[in-house]
Each structure stands twice: as C-alpha cells, then as structure tokens.
Short mmCIF file of C-alpha atoms in Angstrom, two decimals:
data_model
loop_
_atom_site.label_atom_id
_atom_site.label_comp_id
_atom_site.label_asym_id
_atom_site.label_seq_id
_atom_site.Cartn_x
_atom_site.Cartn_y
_atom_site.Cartn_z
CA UNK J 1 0.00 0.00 0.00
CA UNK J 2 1.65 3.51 -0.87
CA UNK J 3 1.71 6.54 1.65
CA UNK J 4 -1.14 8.20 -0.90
CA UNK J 5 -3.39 5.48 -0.84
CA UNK J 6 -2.82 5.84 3.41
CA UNK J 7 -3.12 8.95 3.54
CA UNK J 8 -6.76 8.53 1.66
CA UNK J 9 -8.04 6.08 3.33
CA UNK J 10 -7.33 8.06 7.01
CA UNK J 11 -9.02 10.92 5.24
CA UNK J 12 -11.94 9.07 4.44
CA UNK J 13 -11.95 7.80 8.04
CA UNK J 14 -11.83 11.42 9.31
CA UNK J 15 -14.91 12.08 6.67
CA UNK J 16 -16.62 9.10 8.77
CA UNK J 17 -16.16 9.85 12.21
CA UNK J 18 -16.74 13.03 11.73
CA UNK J 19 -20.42 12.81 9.60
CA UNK J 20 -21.47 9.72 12.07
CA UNK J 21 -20.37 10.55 15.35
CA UNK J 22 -23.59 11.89 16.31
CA UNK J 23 -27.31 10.64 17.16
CA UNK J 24 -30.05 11.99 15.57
CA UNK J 25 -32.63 11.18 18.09
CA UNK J 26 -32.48 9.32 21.91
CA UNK J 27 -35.49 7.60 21.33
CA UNK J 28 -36.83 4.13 21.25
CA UNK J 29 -38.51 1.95 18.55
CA UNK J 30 -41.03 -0.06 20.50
CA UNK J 31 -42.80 -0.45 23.53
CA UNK J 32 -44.46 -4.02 24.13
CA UNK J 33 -46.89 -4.61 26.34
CA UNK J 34 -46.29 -6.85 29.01
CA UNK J 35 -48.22 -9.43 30.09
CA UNK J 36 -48.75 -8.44 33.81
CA UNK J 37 -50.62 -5.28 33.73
CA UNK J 38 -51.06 -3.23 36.33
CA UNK J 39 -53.52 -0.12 37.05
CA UNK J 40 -53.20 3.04 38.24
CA UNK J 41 -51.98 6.84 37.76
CA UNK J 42 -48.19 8.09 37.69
CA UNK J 43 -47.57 11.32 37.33
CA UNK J 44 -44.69 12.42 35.84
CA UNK J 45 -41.81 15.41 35.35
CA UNK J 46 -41.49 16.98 32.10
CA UNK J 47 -37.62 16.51 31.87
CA UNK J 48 -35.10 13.68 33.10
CA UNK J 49 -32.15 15.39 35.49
CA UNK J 50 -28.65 14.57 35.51
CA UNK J 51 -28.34 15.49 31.50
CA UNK J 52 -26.27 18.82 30.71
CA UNK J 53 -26.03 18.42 26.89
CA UNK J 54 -22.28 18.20 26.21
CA UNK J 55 -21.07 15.05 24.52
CA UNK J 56 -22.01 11.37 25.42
CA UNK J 57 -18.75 9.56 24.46
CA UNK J 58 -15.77 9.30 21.73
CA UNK J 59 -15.35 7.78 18.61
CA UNK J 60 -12.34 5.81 18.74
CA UNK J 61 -9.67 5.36 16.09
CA UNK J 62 -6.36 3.17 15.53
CA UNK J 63 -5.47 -0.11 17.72
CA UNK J 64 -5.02 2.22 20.08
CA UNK J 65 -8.39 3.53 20.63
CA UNK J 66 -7.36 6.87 20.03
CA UNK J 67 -10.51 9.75 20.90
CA UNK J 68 -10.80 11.40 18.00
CA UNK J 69 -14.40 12.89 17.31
CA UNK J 70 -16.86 13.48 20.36
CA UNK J 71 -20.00 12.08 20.35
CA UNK J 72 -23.02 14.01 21.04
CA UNK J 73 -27.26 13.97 20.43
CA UNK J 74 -29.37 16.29 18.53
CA UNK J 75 -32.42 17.80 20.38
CA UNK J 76 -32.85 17.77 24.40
CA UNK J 77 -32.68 14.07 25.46
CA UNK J 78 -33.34 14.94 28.59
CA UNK J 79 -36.92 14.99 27.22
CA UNK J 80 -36.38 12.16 25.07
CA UNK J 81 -35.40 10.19 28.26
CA UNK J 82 -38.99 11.08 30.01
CA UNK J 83 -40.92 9.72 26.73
CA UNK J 84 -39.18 6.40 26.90
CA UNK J 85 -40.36 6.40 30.48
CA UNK J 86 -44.12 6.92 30.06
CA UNK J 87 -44.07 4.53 27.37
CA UNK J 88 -42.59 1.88 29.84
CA UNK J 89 -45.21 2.84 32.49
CA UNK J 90 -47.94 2.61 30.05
CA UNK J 91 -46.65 -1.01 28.72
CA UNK J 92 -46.90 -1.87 32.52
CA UNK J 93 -50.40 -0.84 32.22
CA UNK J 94 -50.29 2.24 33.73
CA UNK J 95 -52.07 5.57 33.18
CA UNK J 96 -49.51 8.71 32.82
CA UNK J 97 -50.61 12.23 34.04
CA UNK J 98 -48.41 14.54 32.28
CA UNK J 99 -49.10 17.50 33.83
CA UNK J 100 -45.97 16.79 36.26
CA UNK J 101 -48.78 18.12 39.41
CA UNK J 102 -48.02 16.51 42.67
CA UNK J 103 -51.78 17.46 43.62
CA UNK J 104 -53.43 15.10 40.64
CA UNK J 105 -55.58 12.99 42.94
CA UNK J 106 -54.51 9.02 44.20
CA UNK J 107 -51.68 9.59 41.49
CA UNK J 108 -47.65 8.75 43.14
CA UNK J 109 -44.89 10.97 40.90
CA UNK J 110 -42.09 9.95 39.55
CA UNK J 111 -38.88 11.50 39.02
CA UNK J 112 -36.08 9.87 36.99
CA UNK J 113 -32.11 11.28 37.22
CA UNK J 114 -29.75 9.81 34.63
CA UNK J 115 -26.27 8.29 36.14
CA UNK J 116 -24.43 7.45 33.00
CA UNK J 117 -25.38 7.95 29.16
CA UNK J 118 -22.49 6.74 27.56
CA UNK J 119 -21.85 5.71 23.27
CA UNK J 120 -18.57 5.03 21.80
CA UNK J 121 -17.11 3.20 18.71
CA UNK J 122 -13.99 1.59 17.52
CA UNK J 123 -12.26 1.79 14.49
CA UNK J 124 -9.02 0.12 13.79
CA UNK J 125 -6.41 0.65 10.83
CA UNK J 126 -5.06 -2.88 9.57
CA UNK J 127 -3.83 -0.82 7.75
CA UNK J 128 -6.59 -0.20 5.57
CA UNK J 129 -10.70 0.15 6.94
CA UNK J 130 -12.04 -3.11 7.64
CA UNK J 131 -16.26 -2.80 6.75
CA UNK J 132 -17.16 -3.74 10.28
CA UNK J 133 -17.29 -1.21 13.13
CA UNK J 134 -17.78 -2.15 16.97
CA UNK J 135 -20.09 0.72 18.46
CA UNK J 136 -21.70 0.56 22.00
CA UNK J 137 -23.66 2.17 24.28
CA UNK J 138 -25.37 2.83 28.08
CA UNK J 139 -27.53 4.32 29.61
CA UNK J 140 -28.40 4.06 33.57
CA UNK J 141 -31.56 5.91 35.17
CA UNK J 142 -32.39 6.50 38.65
CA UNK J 143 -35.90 6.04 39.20
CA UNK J 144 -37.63 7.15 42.13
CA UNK J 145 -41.36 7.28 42.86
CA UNK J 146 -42.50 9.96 45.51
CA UNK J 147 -45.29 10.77 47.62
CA UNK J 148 -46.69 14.41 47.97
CA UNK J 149 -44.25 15.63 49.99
CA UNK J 150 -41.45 14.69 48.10
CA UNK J 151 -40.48 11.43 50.21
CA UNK J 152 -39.33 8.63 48.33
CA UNK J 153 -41.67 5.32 48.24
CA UNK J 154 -39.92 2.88 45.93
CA UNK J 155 -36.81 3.65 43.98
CA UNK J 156 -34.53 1.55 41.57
CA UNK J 157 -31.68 1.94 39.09
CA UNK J 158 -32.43 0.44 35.59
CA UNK J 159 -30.05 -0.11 33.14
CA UNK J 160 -29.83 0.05 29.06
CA UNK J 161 -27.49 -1.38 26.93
CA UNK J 162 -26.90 -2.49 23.13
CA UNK J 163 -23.93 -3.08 20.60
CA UNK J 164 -23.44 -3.31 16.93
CA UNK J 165 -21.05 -3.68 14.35
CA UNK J 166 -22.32 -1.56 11.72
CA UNK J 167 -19.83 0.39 9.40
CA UNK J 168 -22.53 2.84 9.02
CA UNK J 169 -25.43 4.82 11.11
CA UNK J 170 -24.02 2.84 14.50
CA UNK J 171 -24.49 5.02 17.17
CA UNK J 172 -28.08 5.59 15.71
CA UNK J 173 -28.68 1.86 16.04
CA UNK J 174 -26.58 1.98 19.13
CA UNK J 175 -28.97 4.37 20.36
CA UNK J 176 -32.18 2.54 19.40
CA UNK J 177 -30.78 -0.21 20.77
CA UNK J 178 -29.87 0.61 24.52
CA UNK J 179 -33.29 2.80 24.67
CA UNK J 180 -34.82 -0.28 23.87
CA UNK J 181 -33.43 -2.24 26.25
CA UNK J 182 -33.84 0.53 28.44
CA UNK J 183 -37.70 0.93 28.06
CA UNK J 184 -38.14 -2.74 28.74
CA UNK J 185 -36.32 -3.12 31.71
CA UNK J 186 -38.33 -0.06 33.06
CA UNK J 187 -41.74 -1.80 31.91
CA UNK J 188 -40.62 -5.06 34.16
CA UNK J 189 -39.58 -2.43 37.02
CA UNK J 190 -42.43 -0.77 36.79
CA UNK J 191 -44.85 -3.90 36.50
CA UNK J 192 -42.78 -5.28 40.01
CA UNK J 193 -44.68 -5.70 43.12
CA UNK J 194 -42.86 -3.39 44.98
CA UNK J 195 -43.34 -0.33 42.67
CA UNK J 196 -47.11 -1.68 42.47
CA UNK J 197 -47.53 -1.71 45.97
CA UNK J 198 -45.85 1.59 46.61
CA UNK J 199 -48.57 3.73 43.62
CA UNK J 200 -51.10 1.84 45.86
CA UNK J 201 -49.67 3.63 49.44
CA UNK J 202 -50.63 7.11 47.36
CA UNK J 203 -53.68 6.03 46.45
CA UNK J 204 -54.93 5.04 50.17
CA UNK J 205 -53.46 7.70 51.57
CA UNK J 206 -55.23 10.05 49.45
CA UNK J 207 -58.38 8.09 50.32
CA UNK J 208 -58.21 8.17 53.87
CA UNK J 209 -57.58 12.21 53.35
CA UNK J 210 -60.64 12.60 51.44
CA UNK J 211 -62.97 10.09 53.54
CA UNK J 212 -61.73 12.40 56.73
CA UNK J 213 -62.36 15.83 54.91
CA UNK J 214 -65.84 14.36 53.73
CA UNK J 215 -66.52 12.83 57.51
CA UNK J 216 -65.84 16.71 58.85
CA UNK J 217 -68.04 18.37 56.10
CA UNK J 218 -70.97 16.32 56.89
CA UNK J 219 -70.67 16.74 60.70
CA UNK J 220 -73.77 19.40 61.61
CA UNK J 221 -71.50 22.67 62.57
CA UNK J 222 -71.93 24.38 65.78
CA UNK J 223 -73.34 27.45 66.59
CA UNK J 224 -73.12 29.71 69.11
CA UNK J 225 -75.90 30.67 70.98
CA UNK J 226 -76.10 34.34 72.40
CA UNK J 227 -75.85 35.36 75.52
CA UNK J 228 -78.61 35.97 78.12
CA UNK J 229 -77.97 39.05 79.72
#
C-alpha cells in the first residue's frame, strides 16, 4: 500500500467519524406490552435530570483507541429520556398524568435522574478500513417514585445497553438499541410488586384524606348561641 493510498483512506476515516459521530434522536422503537398489567396513575416530570447536553462519548480510532471525534445527540434528550419512560409505564399498564402536578388525585410521581449515558465506537487501521465497526452504548436511570411531599416510596436503578457492528449509522442503532433495552427493563420495574404496591400507598393515603375531609363536612357545625344578659 503507498503513503497516498494511506493517507486517503485516514481521510476518508476522518470524513466518517466526523459525519457519524452523532445521534439523531435518543429515542426508542417499540414499547411491548407486558403481560402483567397493572392499574393506576403516575404522574410524571417533564424533563429527566442529571443530563447537561455536552457530549455522550468518543469515537475511537487506531489499535489504540485513540478519541478522535466526540460524540453528542441532537435535540434535548433529557426529554427524550422522560418519553421512553411513560411509554414503559404505560406497557406496565399504567395511566400517565403529564401535567408533572403533585396534587393530581390518588396519582404517586415519579422523578427519573440519569447516572451514566455513555456511546462510543472503535475503528481500527489494519492498515486499511475493515467494513465492520464495533459501536456501544449505556444508559443508567435513577428512578424514584415519591409521595406528595417529596419522600421517596420505591426507587430503583435500571439499566440500558446495546452493541453493533455496523460500518454505518451505529451510534443511531446503538442508540435505538440501549433505549430499547432501556424501556423494557423499566416496563418489568415498573410492572414489580414493589413499585405496584408503593402507587397503591398514594392512592390510600389520598383516600383516607378525602374520607376524613368528607366525615368533617358532613358533621352538623356548631353554633353559638347568644348570651342571656
């Protein structure tokens, strides 16, 4: 191989990495239903926390898994994060509130933080490009369901993760992939007996509230009666 023919194929490398070291969406492709369906109203926040929108990993070049191109995500995935999350609580059979209002009636809220949202690739040099590229990724969400003054109830970290070895659109498929896996772990979280059990605390406790205001309202009030001079 001659230095030109090198220095061509590192340039169309460059070209690569640079053109597909970014993800057009953080979103997933399907939400199945699962078979143990569950009842009830979540409410949720508008926005996932722990996201500040710089880049999610390095594209990797050489045997030496050089960084050479950061990774990042178009649009605010800390929004995309919260619609993978309602979809899992609706595949658990749940009914989302998405007002994010902590005084929606016999509804718990959940809030989700993200720990780690990681993507990366590798491309070696043998010396010339070899049509298959490793490309990974992660994702790991704190979830935490809360009563109505903000104490936690049930709370669980879930984990996403996928691989591929596409020369081509990976971290896209990468992405698909571990929001995917993501969404279904969630569903099975979500579908547990403990998170079940804990939306069903909210719902009693807002029950006993009301049956106490109602008991007090229809208790005959009492008056005064002047007094006799």
């Amino acid at each position: 191989m001659t230095a030109r023919t090198i220095k061509i194929s590192v340039l169309m490398l460059l070209v690569l990495f640079a053109s597909a070291c970014s993800i057009n969406k953080l979103q997933h492709s399907k939400a199945k239903p699962l078979e143990n369906q569950r009842s009830g109203k979540i409410t949720v926040d508008r926005k996932a926390t722990g996201l500040s929108g710089d880049k999610v990993g390095w594209g990797r070049f050489s045997l030496l898994a050089i960084p050479v191109v950061p990774v990042g995500i178009h649009g605010d995935e800390s929004l995309h994060i919260m619609g993978s999350v309602r979809a899992a609580l609706e595949a658990a059979g749940y009914n989302v509130d998405k007002t994010s209002a902590y005084s929606v009636l016999n509804a718990a809220h959940l809030r989700v933080h993200v720990t780690k949202l990681r993507f990366s690739n590798y491309t070696p040099f043998l010396p010339i490009p070899i049509p298959l590229v490793p490309t990974w990724g992660i994702a790991k969400v704190e979830l935490r369901l809360e009563d109505r003054d903000g104490a936690a109830i049930w709370q669980q970290e879930v984990i996403g993760r996928s691989s591929n070895l596409k020369f081509w659109d990976g971290y896209n498929a990468a992405a698909r992939g571990v929001m995917n896996n993501l969404v279904k772990n969630m569903a099975k979280a979500f579908a547990s007996d403990e998170f079940y059990r804990a939306s069903l605390r909210i719902k009693k406790y807002s029950d006993l509230k009301s049956e106490t205001v109602e008991e007090k309202l229809d208790q005959p009030q009492k008056t005064e009666e002047p007094a006799v001079p």
